[in-house]
C-alpha angles and dihedrals in degrees: 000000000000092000089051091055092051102046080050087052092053084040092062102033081066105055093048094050086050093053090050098057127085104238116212111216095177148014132199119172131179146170123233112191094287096347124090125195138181122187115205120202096223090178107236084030147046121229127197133177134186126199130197139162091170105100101210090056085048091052097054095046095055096025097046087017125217137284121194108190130197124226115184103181081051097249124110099272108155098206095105111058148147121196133189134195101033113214140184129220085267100065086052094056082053097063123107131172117273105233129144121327079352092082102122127226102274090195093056085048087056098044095050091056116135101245093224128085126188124247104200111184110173097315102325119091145178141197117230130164123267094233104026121040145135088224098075098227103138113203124188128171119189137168136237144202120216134175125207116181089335096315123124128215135170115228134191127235120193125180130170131175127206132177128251094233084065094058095047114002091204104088085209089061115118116234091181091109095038114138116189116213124208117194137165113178108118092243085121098058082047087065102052096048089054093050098040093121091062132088118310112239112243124250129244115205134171139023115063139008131108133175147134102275126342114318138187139091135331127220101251113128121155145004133317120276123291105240114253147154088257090041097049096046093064090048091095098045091042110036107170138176117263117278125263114228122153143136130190136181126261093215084212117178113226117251097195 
């Protein structure tokens, strides 16, 4: 009897312990120039993170912020976004390349962020906060330390979940085909500014939502400047890192 009970207490114990870990059903990583990623099929939800030790790169993703875009016919269609930290045109006057002494405090870079990210889901949009929304999109930024042959450099590591019901709201949708964009240019905060006579977008607040600090989406839609009289002649008062513009494929099997 005693040793029933026990196998059924084991029993148990592991189930339990099975339900309360995250299982990974895939993985897709990738490098972009300085730039790696790696995509985790969380099952009800969709994680990405992005690694850097390059500072310039650093410095586009927090200063423009960040905007990770879902396409699920597996094109670049931008309709389906989230975007952290959300920036305006100023902060984007304010970059300069990280070289030598110049390398800037990643921690106080860390510590000025805007605490509100962007949720775009096919023209309508909302605010939430990076570490505390109904939307279920979880954000976290940390730093590292790394050595390489005794040299020390700090690195960034930015990870954000979202579930899948805010990348197709129908449950039955395949995500087989689904691409994900990144992209820091500071089109985004462009655009806002552009628009801002319109509508303002309402604010989620409250339920879930955890990370390091801050986390969420970036404004960086589109391509790099066309060149121009107007354009080139700005070059020399607003010098700024290259922008950052990818997309890459889930590779998601279809559950249905």
């Amino acid at each position: 009897m005693k040793k029933k009970y026990l196998r059924l207490l084991l029993t148990l114990c592991f189930v339990q312990a099975a339900q309360a870990e995250t299982i990974v059903l895939d993985t897709v990583t990738g490098v972009h120039e300085k730039l790696t990623y790696k995509l985790f099929d969380e099952g009800k939800d969709i994680s990405v993170t992005l690694f850097t030790t390059d500072m310039a790169t650093i410095q586009r993703l927090l200063r423009l912020g960040t905007t990770f875009y879902f396409d699920i016919k597996g094109k670049k269609n931008k309709e389906v976004y989230v975007s952290y930290p959300v920036r305006s045109e100023t902060a984007e006057r304010g970059i300069k390349p990280a070289t030598g002494e110049g390398r800037p405090d990643l921690d106080g870079l860390l510590a000025d962020l805007p605490q509100e990210g962007e949720y775009g889901h096919k023209g309508e949009t909302e605010l939430f906060h990076p570490m505390l929304n109904s939307l279920g999109i979880e954000i976290g930024l940390e730093t590292t330390e790394t050595e390489t042959e005794g040299t020390e450099s700090q690195g960034l590591i930015y990870r954000i979940k979202i579930p899948k019901d805010k990348i197709a709201v129908d449950d039955a949708t395949d995500l087989s085909r689904l691409s994900i964009g990144v992209v820091s240019s500071g089109q985004k905060a462009r655009e806002k500014a552009d628009g801002a006579a319109g509508s303002a977008p309402s604010i989620g607040m409250g339920g879930r939502g955890r990370g390091g600090r801050g986390g969420g989406r970036g404004g960086s839609r589109g391509q790099g400047r066309q060149g121009g009289q107007r354009d080139s002649s700005n070059k020399k008062e607003r010098p700024t890192t290259e922008n950052i513009d990818f997309w890459f494929e889930a590779n998601l099997k279809d559950d249905q």
